[in-house]
XYZ file of C-alpha atoms in Angstrom:
601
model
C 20.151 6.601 12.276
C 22.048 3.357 13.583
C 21.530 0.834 10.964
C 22.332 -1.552 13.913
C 19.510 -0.529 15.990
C 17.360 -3.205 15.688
C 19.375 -5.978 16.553
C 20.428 -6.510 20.375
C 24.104 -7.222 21.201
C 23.494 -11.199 21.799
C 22.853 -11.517 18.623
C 25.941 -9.279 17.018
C 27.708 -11.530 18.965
C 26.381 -14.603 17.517
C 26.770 -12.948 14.179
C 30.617 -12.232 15.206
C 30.773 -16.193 16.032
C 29.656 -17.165 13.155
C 31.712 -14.940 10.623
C 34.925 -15.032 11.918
C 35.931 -17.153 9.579
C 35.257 -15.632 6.740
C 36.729 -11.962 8.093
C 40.274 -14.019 8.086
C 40.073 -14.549 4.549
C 40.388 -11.252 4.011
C 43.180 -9.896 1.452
C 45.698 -7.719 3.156
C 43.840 -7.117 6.167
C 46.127 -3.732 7.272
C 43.251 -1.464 6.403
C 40.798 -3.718 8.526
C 43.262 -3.826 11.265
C 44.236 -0.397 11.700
C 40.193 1.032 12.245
C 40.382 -1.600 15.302
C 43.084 0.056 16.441
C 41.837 3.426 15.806
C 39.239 2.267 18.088
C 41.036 0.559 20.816
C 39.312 -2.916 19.515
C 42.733 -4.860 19.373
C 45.705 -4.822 22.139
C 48.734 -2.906 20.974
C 50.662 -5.857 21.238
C 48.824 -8.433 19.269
C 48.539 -5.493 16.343
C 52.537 -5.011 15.946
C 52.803 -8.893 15.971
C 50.136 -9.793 13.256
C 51.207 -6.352 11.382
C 54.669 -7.454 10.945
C 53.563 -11.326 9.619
C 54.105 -11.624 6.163
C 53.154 -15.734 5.514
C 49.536 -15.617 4.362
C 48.275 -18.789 6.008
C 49.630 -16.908 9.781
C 48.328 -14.032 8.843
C 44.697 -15.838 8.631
C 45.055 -17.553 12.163
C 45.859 -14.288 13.520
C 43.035 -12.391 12.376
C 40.926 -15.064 13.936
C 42.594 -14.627 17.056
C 42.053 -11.025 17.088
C 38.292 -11.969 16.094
C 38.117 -14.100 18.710
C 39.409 -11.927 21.717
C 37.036 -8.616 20.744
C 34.532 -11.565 21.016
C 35.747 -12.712 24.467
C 36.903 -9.467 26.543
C 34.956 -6.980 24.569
C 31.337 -8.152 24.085
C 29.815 -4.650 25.139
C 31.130 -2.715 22.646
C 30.358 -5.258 20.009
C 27.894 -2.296 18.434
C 31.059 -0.078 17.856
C 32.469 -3.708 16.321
C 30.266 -3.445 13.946
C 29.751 0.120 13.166
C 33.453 0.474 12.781
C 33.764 -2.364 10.577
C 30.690 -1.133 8.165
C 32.428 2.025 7.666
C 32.106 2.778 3.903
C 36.013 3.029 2.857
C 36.073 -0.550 4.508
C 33.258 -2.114 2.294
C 34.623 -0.632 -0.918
C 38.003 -2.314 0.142
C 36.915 -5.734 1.577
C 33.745 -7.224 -0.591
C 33.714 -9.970 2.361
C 32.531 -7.147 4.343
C 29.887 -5.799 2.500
C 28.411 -9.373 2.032
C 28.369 -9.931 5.697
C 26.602 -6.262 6.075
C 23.966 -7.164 3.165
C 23.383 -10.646 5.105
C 23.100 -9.088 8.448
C 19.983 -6.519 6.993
C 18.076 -8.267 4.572
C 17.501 -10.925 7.238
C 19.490 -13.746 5.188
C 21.121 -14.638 8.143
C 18.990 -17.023 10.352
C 19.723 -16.420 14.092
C 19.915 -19.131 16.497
C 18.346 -19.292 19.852
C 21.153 -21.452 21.424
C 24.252 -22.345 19.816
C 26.614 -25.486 20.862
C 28.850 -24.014 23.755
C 32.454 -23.136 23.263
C 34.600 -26.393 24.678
C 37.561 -25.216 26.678
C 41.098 -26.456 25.896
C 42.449 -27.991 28.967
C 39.428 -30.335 28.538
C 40.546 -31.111 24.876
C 43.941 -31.753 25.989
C 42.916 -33.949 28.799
C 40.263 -35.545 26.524
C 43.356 -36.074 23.922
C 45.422 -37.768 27.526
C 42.880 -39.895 28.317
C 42.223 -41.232 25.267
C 45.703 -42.096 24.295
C 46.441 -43.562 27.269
C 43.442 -46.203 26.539
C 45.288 -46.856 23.606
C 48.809 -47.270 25.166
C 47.199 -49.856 27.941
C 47.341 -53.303 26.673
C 44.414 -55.169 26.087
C 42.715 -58.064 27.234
C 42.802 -60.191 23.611
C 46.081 -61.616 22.802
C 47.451 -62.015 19.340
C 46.445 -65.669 19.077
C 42.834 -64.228 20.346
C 41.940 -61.554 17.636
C 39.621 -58.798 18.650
C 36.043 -59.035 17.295
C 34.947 -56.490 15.170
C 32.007 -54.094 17.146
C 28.897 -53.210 15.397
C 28.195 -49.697 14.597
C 25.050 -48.185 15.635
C 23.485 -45.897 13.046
C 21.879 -42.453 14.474
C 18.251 -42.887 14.167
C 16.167 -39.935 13.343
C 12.382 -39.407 14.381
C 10.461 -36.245 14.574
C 9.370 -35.399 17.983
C 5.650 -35.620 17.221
C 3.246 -38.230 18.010
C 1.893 -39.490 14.790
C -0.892 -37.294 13.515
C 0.150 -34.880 16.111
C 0.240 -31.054 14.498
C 3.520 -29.284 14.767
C 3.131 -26.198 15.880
C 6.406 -24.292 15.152
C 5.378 -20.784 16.051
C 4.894 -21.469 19.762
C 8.797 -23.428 19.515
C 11.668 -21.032 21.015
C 13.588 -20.782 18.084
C 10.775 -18.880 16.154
C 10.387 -16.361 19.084
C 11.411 -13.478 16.506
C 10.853 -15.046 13.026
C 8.496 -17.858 11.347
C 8.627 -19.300 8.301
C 6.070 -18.353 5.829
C 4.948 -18.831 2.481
C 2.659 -17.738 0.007
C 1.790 -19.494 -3.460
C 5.554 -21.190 -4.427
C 7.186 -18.098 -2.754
C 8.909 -18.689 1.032
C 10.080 -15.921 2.847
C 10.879 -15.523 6.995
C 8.411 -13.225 8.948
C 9.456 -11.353 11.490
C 7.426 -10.707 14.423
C 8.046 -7.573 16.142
C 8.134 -5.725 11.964
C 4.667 -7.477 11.414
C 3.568 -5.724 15.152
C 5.050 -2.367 14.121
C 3.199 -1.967 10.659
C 5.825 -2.397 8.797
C 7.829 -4.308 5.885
C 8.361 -7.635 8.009
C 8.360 -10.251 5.006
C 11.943 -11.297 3.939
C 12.283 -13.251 0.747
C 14.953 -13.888 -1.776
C 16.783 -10.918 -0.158
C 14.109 -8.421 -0.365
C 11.886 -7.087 2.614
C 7.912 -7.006 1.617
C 4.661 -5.880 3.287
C 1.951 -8.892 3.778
C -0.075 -7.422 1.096
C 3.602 -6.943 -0.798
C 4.412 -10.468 -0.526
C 0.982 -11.893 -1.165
C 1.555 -9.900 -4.768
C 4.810 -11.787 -4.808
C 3.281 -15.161 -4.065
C 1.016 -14.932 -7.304
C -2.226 -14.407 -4.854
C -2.801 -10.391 -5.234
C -6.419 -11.306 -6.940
C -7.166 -12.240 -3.602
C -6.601 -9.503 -1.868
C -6.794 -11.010 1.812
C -2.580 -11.593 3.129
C -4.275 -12.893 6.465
C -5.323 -15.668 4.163
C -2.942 -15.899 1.797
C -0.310 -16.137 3.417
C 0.348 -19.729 5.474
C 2.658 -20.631 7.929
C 2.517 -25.008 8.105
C -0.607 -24.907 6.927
C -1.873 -21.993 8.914
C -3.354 -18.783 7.945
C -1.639 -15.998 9.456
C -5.622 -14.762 9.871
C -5.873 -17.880 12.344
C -2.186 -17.615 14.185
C -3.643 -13.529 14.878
C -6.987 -14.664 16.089
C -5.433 -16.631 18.748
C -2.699 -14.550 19.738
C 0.015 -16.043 18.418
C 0.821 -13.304 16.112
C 0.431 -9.289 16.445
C -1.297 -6.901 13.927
C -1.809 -3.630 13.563
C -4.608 -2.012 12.647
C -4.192 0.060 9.758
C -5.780 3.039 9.361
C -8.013 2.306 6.185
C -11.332 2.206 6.446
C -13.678 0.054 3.156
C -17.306 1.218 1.033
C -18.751 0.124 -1.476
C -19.016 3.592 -2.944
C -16.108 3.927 -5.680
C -13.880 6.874 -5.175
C -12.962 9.510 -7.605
C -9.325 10.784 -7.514
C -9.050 14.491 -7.865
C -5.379 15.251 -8.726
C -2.679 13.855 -11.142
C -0.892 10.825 -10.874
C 1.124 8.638 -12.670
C 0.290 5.350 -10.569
C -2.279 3.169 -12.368
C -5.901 3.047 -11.099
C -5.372 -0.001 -9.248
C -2.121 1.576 -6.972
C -4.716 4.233 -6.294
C -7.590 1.534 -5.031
C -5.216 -0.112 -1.979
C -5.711 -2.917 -0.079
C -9.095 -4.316 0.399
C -10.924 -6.411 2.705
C -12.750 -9.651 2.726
C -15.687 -9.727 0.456
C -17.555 -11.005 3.811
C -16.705 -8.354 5.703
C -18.181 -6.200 3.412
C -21.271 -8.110 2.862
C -21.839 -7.803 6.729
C -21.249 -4.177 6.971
C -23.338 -4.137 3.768
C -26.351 -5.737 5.683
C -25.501 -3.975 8.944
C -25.996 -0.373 6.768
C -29.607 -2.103 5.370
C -30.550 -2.350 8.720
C -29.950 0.402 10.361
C -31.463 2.215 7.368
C -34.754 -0.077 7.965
C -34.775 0.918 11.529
C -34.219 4.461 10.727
C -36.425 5.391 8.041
C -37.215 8.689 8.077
C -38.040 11.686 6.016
C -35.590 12.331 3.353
C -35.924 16.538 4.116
C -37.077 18.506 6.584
C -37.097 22.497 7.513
C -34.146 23.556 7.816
C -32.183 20.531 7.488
C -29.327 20.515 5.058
C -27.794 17.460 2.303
C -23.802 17.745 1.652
C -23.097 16.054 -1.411
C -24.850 16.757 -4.336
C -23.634 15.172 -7.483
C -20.698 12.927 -9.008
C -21.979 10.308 -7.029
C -21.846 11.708 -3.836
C -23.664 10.095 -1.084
C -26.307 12.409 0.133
C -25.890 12.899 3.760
C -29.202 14.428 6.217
C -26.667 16.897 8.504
C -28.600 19.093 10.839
C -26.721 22.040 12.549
C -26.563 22.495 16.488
C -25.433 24.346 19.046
C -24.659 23.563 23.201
C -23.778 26.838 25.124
C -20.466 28.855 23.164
C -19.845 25.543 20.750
C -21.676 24.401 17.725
C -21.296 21.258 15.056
C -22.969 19.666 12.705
C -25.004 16.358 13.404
C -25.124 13.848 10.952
C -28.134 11.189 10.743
C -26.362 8.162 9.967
C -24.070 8.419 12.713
C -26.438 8.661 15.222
C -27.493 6.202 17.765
C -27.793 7.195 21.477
C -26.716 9.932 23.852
C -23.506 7.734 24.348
C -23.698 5.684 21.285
C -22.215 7.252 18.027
C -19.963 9.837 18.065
C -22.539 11.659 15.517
C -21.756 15.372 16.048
C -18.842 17.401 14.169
C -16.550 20.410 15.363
C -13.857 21.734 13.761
C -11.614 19.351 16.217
C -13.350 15.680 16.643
C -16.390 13.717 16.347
C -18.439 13.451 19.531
C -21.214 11.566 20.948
C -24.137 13.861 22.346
C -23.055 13.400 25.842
C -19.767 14.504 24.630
C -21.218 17.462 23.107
C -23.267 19.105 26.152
C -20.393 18.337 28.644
C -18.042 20.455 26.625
C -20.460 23.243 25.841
C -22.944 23.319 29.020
C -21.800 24.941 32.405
C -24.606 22.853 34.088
C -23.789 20.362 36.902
C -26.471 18.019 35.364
C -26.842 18.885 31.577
C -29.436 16.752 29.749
C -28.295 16.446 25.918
C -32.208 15.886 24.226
C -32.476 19.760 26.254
C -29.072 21.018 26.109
C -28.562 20.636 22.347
C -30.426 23.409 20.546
C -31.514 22.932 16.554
C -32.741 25.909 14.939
C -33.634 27.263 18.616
C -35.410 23.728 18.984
C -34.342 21.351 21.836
C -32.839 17.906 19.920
C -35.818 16.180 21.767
C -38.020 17.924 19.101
C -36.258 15.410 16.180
C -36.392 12.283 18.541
C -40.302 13.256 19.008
C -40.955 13.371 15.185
C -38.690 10.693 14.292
C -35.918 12.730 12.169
C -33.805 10.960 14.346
C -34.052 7.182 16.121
C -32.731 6.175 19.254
C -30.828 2.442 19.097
C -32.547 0.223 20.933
C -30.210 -1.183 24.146
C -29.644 -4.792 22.196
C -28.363 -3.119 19.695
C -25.319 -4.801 17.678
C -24.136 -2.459 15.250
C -21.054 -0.889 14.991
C -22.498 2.263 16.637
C -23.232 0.684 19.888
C -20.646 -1.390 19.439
C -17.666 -1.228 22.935
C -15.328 -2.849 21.290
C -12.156 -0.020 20.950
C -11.605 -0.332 17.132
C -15.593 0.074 16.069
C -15.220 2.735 18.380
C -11.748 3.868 16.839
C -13.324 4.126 13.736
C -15.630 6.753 14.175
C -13.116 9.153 14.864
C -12.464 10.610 11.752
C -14.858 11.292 8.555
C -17.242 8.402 6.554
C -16.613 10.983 3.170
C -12.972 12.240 1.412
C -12.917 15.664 3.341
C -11.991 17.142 -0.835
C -13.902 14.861 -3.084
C -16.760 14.054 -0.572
C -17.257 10.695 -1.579
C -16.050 7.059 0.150
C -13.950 4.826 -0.615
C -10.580 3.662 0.874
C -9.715 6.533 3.109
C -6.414 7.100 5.280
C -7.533 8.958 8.685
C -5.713 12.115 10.219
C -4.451 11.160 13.628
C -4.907 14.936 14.371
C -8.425 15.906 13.601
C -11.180 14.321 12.225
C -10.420 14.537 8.445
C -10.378 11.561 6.157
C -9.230 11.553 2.610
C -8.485 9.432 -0.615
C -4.450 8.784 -1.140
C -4.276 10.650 -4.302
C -6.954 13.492 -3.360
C -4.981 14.432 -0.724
C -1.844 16.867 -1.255
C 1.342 15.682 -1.509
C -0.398 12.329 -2.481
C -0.135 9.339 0.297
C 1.823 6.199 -0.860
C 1.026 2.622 1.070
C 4.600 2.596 2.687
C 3.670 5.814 4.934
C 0.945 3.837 6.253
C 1.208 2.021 9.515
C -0.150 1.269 13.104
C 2.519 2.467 14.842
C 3.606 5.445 12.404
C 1.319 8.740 12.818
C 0.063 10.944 9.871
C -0.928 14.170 9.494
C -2.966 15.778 7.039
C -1.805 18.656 5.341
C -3.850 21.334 7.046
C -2.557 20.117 10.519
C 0.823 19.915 9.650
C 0.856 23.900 8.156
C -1.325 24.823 11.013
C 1.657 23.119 13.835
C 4.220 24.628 11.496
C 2.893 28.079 11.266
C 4.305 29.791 13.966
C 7.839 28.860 13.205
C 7.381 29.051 9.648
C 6.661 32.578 9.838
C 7.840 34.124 13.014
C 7.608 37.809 11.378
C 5.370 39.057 9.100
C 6.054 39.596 4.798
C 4.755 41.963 2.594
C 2.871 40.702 -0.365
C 5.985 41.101 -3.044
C 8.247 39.403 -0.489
C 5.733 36.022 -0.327
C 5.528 36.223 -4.415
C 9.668 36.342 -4.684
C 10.139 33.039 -2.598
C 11.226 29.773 -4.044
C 8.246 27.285 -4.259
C 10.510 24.722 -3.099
C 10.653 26.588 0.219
C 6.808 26.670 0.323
C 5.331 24.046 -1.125
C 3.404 22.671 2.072
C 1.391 26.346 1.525
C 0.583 26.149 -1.777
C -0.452 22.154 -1.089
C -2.619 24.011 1.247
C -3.579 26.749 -1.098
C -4.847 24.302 -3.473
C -6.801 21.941 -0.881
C -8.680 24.652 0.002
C -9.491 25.352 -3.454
C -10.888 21.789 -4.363
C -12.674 21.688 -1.102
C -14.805 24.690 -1.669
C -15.242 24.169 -5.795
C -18.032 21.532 -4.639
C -19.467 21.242 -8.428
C -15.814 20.652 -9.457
C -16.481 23.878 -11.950
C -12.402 24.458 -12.064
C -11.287 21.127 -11.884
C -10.532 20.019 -15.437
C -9.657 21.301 -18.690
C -12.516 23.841 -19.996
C -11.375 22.756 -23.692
C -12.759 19.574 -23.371
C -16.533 20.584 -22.235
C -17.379 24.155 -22.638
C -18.023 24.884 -26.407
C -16.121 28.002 -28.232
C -14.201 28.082 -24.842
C -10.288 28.025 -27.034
C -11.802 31.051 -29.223
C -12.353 33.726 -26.157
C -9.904 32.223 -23.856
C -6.261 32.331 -25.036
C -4.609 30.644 -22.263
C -6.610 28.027 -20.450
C -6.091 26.935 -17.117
C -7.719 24.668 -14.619
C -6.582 23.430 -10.979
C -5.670 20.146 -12.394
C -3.165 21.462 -14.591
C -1.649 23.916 -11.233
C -1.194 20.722 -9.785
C 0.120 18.854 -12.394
C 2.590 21.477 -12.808
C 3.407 21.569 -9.054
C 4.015 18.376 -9.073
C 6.736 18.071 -11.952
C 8.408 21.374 -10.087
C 7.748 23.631 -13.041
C 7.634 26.419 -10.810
C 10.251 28.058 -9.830
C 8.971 30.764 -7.337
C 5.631 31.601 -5.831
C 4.969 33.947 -8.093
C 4.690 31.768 -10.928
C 1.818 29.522 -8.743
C 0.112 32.286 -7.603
C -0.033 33.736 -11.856
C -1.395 30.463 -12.843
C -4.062 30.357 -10.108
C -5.214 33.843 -10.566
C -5.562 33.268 -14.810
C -8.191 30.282 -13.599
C -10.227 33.599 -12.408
C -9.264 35.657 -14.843
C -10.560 33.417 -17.774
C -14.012 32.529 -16.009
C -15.121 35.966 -15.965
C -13.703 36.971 -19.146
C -15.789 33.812 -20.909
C -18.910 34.064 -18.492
C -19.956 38.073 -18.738
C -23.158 37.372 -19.463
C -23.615 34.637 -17.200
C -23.709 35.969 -13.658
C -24.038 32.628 -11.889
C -20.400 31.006 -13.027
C -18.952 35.099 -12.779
C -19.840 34.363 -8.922
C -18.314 31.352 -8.408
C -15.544 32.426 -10.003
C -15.080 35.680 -7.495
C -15.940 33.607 -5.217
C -13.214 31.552 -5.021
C -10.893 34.302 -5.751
C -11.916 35.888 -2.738
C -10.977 32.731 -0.779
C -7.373 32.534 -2.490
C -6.496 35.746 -1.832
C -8.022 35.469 2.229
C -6.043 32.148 2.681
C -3.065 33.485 1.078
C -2.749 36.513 3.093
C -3.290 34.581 6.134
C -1.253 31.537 5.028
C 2.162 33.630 4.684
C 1.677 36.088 7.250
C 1.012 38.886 4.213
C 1.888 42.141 6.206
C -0.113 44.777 4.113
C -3.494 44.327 2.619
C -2.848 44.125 -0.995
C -5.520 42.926 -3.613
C -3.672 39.248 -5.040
C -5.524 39.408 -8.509
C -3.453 42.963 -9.259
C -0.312 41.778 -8.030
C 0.155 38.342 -9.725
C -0.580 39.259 -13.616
């Protein structure tokens, strides 16, 4: 990738101007000189001059002159300039170079939106004519008349404001791609079009931050609002967005008051794993906004045939009922719904939809009604709306399910709950499908820095799903899958494992037995538990599949050696064996039908 890419040729020009200088000062400049050449950057004749000069002071004034004709006849290639010049056996010769290069991208180097014009040299010399001439001309005072002595008139300087007038620097021309910011007793330069793009755009002391990086930097992170942290004259950066003066994104986080529970490993601290969060008013109101709706929608907690996700380990419980329109079904969830248009409350397997949504994808009818269009439990939806399972939003309706403004209604694209845990929190959408999980429950755990407006992100399940095809154009036998490296497959056995954690809803096989089942170290003599597959997947200490797959099976292994007499935790054990071995078959295109648990001992 062009490191150079970001900058447009006006300003490597200006960044030419203003370093030639300095690139004269180089020590024996034949290296430098000869990659111009190379590149046709110099005229042949000016390079056998300058190479042949051995007084060091001529040697600098020709440098400059070479610096300053690339500047003057070859302006459009002033991106192969550079490039040529940043060539790495160059900046391990020349640390001028490589100071220039770190100045150019760290953003130490403050671009100019106009600089003085360059002053031809006839007008010098005629300027140098004129005025000696004036001096040669004789003047008006004779010796026995001396001259008087003229008073010198001091520059005066005044700012260009009206007193008490506010100076507001972002709108000035010079600031069109960076402002000056600060945070705390930290100042850094913000740059625009980063800041617009979702990404590090905060440049201070040499070092690129995010806003919620430099507000950390400023001393402010107990705050945990950049938008108002960070100040620009004065000026919250919340205030210079709200009125347009600044762009930014929306990132694709989404807040609860619920406290998340991460599943797998890591070694970041529990706060790295909580992310940014909002303002404490905006959560209030959303607070309030949930009381509300569940005032206005109090209904019966169960009811036939209706089904509650979510359990236990603090798991919100969730009234889901399941319907059907024509050849598609999903699964409608309470809270989310508002109206036939309002609240995309209904599930697939591919995106959240509104009930209007629903019937026109699934109903052949020219003028499908959703209340009689979507069936529950053979039931028209009407039936729900008539006995108050479900309330309609009244038209005046403010809340963020009626809401039309794009990002309320951007926001109920993906999932409320962690698609593996099941429970909210700070949640990073799929811009894929409708899943929505917590950075370190999902597999390979999601850092901040892969998180932007601009960037999309994929979920693990849609990336091996676009990736299957190619992945495994023909099909393996079952000893064929268990001799690959696990570096060559680890997006499968991310997979493998997801799967896993998603169905173990009582998180049975989640952590160490040795800890809470009593006598469990004098049956079992090798213990194993997901989080210790994933631990181990993580620190590479596997070296082929084979090696995951032993580890897994043992987890299956040990539960129904320990639970003979206990028929309940025997089934959830073969339960989830059963799943392994169907998603592993189908996951690397396993060839023959061949029984995992045999295999893999």
């Amino acid at each position: 990738m062009d490191t150079l890419a970001f900058l447009t040729d006006k300003q490597l020009l200006q960044f030419l101007r203003c370093s030639r200088t300095e690139m004269s000062c180089m020590v024996q400049p034949h290296t430098f000189l000869n990659q111009l050449r190379d590149h046709h950057l110099i005229p042949e004749n000016m390079y056998k001059k300058l190479i042949l000069i051995r007084s060091k002071e001529l040697r600098e004034k020709g440098v400059y002159r070479v610096l300053d004709w690339v500047e003057a006849e070859r302006p459009d290639s002033i991106k192969v300039f550079w490039n040529c010049v940043f060539r790495d056996h160059l900046l391990q010769q020349y640390p001028t170079l490589r100071l220039l290069r770190n100045r150019l991208l760290d953003g130490s180097f403050t671009f100019y939106e106009k600089l003085p014009e360059k002053t031809g040299r006839k007008k010098r010399k005629q300027k140098k004519r004129s005025a000696s001439a004036e001096e040669e001309q004789p003047s008006t005072s004779t010796q026995s008349t001396p001259s008087q002595k003229r008073k010198v008139q001091r520059l005066k300087y005044c700012s260009p404001f009206r007193k008490g007038e506010k100076a507001d620097i972002w709108t000035w021309p010079i600031y069109k791609s960076q402002l000056p910011v600060t945070c705390g007793d930290k100042e850094g330069m913000l740059n625009r079009d980063k800041l617009a793009k979702g990404e590090k755009c905060i440049v201070a002391q040499g070092r690129w931050f995010t806003p919620s990086g430099f507000e950390e930097f400023g001393g402010k992170k107990s705050r945990k609002n950049w938008k108002c942290s960070i100040r620009c004259r004065d000026t919250t950066l919340e205030k210079l967005i709200q009125e347009g003066h600044l762009t930014s994104p929306d990132f694709k986080r989404r807040k609860s008051a619920q406290t998340k529970r991460a599943l797998f490993p890591s070694n970041q601290s529990a706060g790295s794993i909580t992310g940014s969060e909002e303002d404490d008013g905006e959560e209030e109101e959303e607070a309030e906004q949930e009381r509300e709706e569940g005032e206005r929608g109090e209904q019966a907690n169960t009811a036939e045939g209706e089904s509650s996700s979510g359990v236990s380990h603090g798991v919100v419980k969730k009234c889901v009922f399941k319907v059907t329109c024509g050849a598609i079904n999903g699964m409608l969830h309470k809270d989310r719904f508002a109206s036939g248009s309002c609240g995309k409350s209904i599930r697939t397997e591919q995106c959240w939809m509104t009930p209007i949504k629903f019937v026109t994808e699934g109903s052949a009818l020219e003028d499908p009604s959703w209340k009689k269009d979507i069936q529950y439990d053979g039931k028209p939806l009407s039936v729900l709306i008539e006995s108050k399972l479900l309330h309609i939003h009244s038209l005046l309706c403010k809340c963020k399910l009626c809401s039309s403004m794009v990002k309320d209604r951007h926001d109920q694209d993906n999932d409320d709950d962690c698609f593996i845990c099941r429970s909210q929190g700070s949640l990073i959408c799929c811009d894929k499908c409708p899943r929505s999980f917590h950075q370190r429950c999902h597999l390979p755990n999601v850092d901040d820095a892969m998180l932007g407006d601009n960037r999309t992100w994929m979920c693990t399940f849609c990336v091996l799903g676009a990736s299957q095809l190619w992945r495994y154009p023909k099909q393996m036998t079952y000893q064929e899958a268990l001799t690959c490296r696990i570096s060559d497959h680890l997006l499968e056995c991310q997979y493998l494992l997801l799967c896993l954690y998603k169905a173990d809803e009582d998180n049975i096989f989640v952590t160490d037995p040795c800890i809470n089942v009593r006598n469990y170290t004098s049956v079992i003599k090798t213990p194993m538990w997901l989080g210790r597959v994933v631990e181990k997947l993580q620190q590479n200490l596997y070296k082929t599949v084979h090696h995951f797959v032993s580890d897994v099976m043992f987890i299956f292994t040990n539960c129904a050696t320990f639970n003979r007499d206990n028929a309940e935790f025997r089934e959830m054990g073969k339960r989830l064996k059963d799943l392994f071995e169907r998603e592993f078959k189908s996951t690397f295109s396993i060839q023959l039908q061949h029984p995992a648990a045999s295999n893999s001992q």
